mmCIF file of C-alpha atoms in Angstrom:
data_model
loop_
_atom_site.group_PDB
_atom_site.id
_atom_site.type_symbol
_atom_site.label_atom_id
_atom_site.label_comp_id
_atom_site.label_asym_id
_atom_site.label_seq_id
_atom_site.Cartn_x
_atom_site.Cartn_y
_atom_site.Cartn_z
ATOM 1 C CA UNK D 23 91.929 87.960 74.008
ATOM 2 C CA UNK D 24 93.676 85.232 75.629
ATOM 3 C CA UNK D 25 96.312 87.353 77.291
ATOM 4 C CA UNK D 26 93.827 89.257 78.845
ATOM 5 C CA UNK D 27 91.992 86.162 80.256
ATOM 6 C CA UNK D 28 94.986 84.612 81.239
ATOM 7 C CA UNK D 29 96.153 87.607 82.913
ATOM 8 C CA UNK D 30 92.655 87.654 84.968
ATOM 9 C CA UNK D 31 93.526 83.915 85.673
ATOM 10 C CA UNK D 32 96.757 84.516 87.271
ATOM 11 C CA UNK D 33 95.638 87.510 89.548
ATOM 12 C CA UNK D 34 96.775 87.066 93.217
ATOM 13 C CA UNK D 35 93.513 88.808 95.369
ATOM 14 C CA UNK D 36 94.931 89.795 98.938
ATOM 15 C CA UNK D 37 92.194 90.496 101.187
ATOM 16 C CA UNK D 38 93.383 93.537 103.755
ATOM 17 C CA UNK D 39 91.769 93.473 107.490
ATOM 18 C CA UNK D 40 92.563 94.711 110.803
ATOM 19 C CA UNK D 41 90.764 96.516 113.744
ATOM 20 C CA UNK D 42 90.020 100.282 114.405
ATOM 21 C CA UNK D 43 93.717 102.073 114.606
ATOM 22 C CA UNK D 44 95.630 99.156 113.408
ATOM 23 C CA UNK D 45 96.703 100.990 110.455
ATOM 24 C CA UNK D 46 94.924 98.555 107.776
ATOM 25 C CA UNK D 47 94.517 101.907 105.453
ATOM 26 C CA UNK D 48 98.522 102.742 105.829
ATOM 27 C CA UNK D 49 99.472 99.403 104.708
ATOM 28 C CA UNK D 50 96.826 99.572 101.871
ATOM 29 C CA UNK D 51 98.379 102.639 100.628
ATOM 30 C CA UNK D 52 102.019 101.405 100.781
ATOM 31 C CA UNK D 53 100.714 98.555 98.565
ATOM 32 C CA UNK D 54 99.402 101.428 96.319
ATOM 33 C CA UNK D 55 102.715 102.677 95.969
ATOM 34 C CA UNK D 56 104.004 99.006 95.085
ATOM 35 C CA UNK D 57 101.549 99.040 91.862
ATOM 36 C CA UNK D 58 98.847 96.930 94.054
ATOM 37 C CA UNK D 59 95.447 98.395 93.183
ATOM 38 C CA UNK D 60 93.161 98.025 96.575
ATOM 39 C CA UNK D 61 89.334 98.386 96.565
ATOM 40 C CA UNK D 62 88.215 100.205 99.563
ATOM 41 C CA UNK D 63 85.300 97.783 100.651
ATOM 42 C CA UNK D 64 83.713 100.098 103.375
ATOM 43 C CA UNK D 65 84.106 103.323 100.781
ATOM 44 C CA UNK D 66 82.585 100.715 98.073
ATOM 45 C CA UNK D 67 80.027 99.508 99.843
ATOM 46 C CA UNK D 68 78.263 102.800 101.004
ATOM 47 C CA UNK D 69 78.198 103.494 98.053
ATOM 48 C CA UNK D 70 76.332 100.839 96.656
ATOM 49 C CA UNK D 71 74.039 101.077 99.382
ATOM 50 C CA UNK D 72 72.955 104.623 98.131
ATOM 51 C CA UNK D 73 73.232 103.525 94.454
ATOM 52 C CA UNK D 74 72.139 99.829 93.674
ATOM 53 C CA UNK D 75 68.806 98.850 92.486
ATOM 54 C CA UNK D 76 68.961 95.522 93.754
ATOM 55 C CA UNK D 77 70.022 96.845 97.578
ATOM 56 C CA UNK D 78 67.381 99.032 97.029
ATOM 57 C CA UNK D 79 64.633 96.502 96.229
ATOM 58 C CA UNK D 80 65.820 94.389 99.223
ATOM 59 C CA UNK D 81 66.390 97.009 101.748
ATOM 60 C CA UNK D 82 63.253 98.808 101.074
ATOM 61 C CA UNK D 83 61.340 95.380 101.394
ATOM 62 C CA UNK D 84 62.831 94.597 104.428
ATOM 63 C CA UNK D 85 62.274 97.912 106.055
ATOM 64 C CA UNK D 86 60.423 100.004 104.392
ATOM 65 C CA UNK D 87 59.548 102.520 101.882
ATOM 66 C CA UNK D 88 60.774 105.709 104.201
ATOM 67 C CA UNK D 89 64.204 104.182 103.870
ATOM 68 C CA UNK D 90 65.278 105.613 100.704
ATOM 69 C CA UNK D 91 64.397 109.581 99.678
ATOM 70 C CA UNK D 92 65.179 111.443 96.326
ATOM 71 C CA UNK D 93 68.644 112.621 98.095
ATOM 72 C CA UNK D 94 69.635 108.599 98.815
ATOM 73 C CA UNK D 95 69.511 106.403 101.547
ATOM 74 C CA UNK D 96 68.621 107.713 104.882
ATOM 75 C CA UNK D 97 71.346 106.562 107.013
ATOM 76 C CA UNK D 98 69.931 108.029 109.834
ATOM 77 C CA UNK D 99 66.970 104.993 109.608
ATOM 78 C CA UNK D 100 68.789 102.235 108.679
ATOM 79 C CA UNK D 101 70.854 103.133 111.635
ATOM 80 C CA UNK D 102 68.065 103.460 113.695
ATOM 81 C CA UNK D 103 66.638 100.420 112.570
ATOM 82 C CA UNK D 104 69.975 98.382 112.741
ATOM 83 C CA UNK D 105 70.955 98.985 116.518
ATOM 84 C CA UNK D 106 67.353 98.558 117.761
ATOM 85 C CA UNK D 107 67.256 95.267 116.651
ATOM 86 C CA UNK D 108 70.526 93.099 115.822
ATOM 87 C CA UNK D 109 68.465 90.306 113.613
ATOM 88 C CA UNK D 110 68.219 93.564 111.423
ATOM 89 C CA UNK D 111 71.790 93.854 111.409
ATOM 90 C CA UNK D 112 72.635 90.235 110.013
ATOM 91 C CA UNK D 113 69.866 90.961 107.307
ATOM 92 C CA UNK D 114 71.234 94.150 106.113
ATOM 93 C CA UNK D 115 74.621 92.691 105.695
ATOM 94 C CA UNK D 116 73.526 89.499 104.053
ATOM 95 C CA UNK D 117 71.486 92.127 101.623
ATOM 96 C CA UNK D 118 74.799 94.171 101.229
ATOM 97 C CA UNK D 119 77.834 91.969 101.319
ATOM 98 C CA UNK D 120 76.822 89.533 98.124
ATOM 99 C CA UNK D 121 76.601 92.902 96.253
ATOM 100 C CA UNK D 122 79.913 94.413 97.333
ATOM 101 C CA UNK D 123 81.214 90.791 96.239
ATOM 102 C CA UNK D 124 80.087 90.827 92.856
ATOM 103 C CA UNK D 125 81.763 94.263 92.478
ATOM 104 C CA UNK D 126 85.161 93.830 93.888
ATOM 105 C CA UNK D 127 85.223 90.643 91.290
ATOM 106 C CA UNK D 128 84.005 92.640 88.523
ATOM 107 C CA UNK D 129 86.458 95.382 89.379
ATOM 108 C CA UNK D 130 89.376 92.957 89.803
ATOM 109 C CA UNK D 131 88.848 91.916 86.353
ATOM 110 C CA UNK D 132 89.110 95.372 85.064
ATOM 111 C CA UNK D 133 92.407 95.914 86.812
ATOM 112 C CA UNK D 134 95.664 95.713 84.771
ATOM 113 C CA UNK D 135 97.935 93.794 87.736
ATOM 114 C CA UNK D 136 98.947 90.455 88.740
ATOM 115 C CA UNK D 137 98.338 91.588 92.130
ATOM 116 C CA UNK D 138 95.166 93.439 93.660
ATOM 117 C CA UNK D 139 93.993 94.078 97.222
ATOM 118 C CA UNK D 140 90.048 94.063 98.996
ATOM 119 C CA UNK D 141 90.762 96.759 102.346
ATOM 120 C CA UNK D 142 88.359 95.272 104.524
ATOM 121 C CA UNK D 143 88.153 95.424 108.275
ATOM 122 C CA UNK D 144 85.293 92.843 108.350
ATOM 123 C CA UNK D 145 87.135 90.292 106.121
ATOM 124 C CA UNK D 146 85.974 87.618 107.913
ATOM 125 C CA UNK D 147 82.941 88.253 109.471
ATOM 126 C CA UNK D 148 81.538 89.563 105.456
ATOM 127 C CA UNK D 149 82.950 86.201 104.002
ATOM 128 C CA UNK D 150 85.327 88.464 101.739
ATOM 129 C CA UNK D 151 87.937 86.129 103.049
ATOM 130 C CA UNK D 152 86.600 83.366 100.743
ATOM 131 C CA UNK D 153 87.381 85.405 97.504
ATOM 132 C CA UNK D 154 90.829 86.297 98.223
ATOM 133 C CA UNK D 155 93.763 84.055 97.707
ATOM 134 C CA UNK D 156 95.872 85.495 100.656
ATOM 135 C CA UNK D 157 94.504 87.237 103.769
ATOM 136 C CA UNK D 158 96.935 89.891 105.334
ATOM 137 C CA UNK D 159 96.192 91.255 109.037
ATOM 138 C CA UNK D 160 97.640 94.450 109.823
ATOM 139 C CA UNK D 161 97.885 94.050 114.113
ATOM 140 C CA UNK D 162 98.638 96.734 116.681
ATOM 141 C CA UNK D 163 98.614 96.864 120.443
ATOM 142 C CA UNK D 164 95.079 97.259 122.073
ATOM 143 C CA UNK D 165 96.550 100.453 123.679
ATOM 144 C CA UNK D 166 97.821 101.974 120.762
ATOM 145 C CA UNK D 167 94.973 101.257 118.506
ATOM 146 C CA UNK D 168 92.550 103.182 121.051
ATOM 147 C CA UNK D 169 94.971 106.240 121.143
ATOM 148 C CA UNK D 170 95.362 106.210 117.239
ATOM 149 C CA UNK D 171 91.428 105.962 116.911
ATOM 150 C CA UNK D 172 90.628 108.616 119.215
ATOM 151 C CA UNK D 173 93.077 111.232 117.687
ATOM 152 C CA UNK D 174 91.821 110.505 114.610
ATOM 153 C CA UNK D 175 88.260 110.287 115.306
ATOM 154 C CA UNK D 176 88.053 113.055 117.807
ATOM 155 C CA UNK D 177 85.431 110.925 119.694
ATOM 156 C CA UNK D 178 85.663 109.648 123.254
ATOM 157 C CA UNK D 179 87.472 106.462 124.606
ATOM 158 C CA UNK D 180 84.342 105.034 125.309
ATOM 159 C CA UNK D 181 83.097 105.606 122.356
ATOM 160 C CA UNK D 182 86.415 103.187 120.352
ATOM 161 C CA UNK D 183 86.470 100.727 123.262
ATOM 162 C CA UNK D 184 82.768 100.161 122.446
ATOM 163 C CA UNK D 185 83.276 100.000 118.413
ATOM 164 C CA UNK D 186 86.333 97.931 118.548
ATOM 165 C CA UNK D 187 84.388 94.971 121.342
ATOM 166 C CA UNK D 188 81.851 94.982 118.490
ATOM 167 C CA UNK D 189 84.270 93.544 115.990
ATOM 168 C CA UNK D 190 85.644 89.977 115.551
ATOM 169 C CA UNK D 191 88.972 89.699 118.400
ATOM 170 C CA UNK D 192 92.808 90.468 116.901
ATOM 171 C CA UNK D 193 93.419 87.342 117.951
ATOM 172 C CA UNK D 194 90.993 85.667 115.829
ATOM 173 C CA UNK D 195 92.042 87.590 113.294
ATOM 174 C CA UNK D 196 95.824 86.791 113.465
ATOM 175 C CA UNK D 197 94.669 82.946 113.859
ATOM 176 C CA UNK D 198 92.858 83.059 110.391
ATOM 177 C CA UNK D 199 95.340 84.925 108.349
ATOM 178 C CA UNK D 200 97.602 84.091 106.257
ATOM 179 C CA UNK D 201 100.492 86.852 107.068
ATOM 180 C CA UNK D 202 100.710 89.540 109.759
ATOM 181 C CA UNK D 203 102.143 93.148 109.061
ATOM 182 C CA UNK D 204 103.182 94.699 112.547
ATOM 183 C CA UNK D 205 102.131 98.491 112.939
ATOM 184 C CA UNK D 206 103.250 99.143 116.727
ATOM 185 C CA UNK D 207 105.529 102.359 115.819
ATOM 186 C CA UNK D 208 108.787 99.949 116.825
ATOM 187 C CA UNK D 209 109.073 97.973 113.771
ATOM 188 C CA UNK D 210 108.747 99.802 110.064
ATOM 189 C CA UNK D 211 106.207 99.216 107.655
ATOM 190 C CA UNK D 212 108.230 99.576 104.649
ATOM 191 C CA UNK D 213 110.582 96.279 104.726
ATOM 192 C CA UNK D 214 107.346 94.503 106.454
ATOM 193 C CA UNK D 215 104.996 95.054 103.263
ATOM 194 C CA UNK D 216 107.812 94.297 100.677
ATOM 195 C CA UNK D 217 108.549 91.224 102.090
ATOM 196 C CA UNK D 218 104.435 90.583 102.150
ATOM 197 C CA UNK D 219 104.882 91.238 98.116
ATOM 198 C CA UNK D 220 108.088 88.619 98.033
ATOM 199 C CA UNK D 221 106.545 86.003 99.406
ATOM 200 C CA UNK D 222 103.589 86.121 97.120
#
C-alpha cells in the first residue's frame, strides 16, 4: 500500500560503530528500549556465512571445497586461511559484506519504525556507512576499553591490544561520524542517547 511504502521511504537508518569495549552493544540496546530496532551485523553476518548459497559458491571457489562440511562452515579454515594470507582477508569480506548489505536493507524494510539501527564495529571499513543516513560512534578511553574487553573476554591484554590495533583508529572514527555517544563511566548514557533520538 502506499502507507507502507511511504513509511519505508521515510525510515531514518543509523549505522552503530565503535571499538572493542567502547560499549557500541550498550548503546544499541538502550536504542532497543527507545522502540529502535538494531540489526546485529557481526551476529548477522556469521550467520550468513554458514547459511547463504551465494557465500557459499564464492567462498568455496575461492578456497576450496574442504571449506564447508555437512555441520557448516569450518571456521577453523577460513581462519586459517584468512591470517596466513591478508589478500585472503580483503576477498572474504568483499564476498561477505555485499551479502550482509542486501539483508540489513531487506530487513529494514520489514521493520515497522521510522527509525532503525545497523550495530557494526566495522562501519566504515565494510562500507555499511554508505547505507545509513546517520553514523553514531560510541567512544571510550583506550584504557578503559582494554579493561572492559579483558573482563569480558577473559583473554589476555595482549591478546585486546592486538585486536583493537587491527581495527580502523577512534579517532578516525570520531572524524567520520556524524554524532558521538560518550561511554567513559563519568558521563550517563541515558540523557546522551535520547538526545541522539532528538536530534534526528
Amino acid at each position: 500500500s502506499w502507507m507502507s511504502w511511504n513509511r519505508t521511504i521515510c525510515m531514518i537508518k543509523i549505522g552503530i560503530t565503535g571499538g572493542i569495549g567502547s560499549g557500541k552493544s550498550v548503546v544499541a540496546s538502550l536504542l532497543n528500549l527507545y522502540g529502535v530496532p538494531v540489526y546485529v551485523a557481526d551476529t548477522e553476518s556469521k550467520l550468513l556465512t554458514d547459511t547463504s548459497p551465494v557465500i557459499k559458491e564464492k567462498l568455496t571457489a575461492l578456497l576450496g571445497e574442504d571449506l564447508y562440511t555437512e555441520k557448516g562452515l569450518n571456521k577453523k579454515l577460513l581462519a586459517s586461511h584468512i591470517f596466513s594470507n591478508p589478500e585472503y582477508l580483503r576477498q572474504v569480506n568483499a564476498i561477505i559484506h555485499p551479502e550482509v548489505n542486501r539483508h540489513f536493507s531487506a530487513w529494514t524494510k520489514s521493520q515497522a519504525s521510522d527509525i532503525c539501527a545497523i550495530e557494526s564495529a566495522i562501519l566504515f571499513e565494510s562500507g555499511f556507512n554508505e547505507v545509513v543516513d546517520k553514523s553514531l560512534m560510541v567512544y571510550a578511553p583506550m584504557q578503559l576499553r582494554i579493561e572492559r574487553a579483558v573482563a569480558r573476554d577473559n583473554v589476555p591484554r595482549e591478546e585486546i591490544v592486538r585486536r583493537i590495533n587491527n581495527q580502523l583508529p577512534d579517532e578516525v572514527k570520531r572524524d567520520r561520524s556524524d554524532y558521538v555517544i560518550y561511554n567513559d563511566d563519568k558521563q550517563a548514557l541515558l540523557p546522551q542517547v535520547e538526545k541522539f533520538l532528538v536530534s534526528l
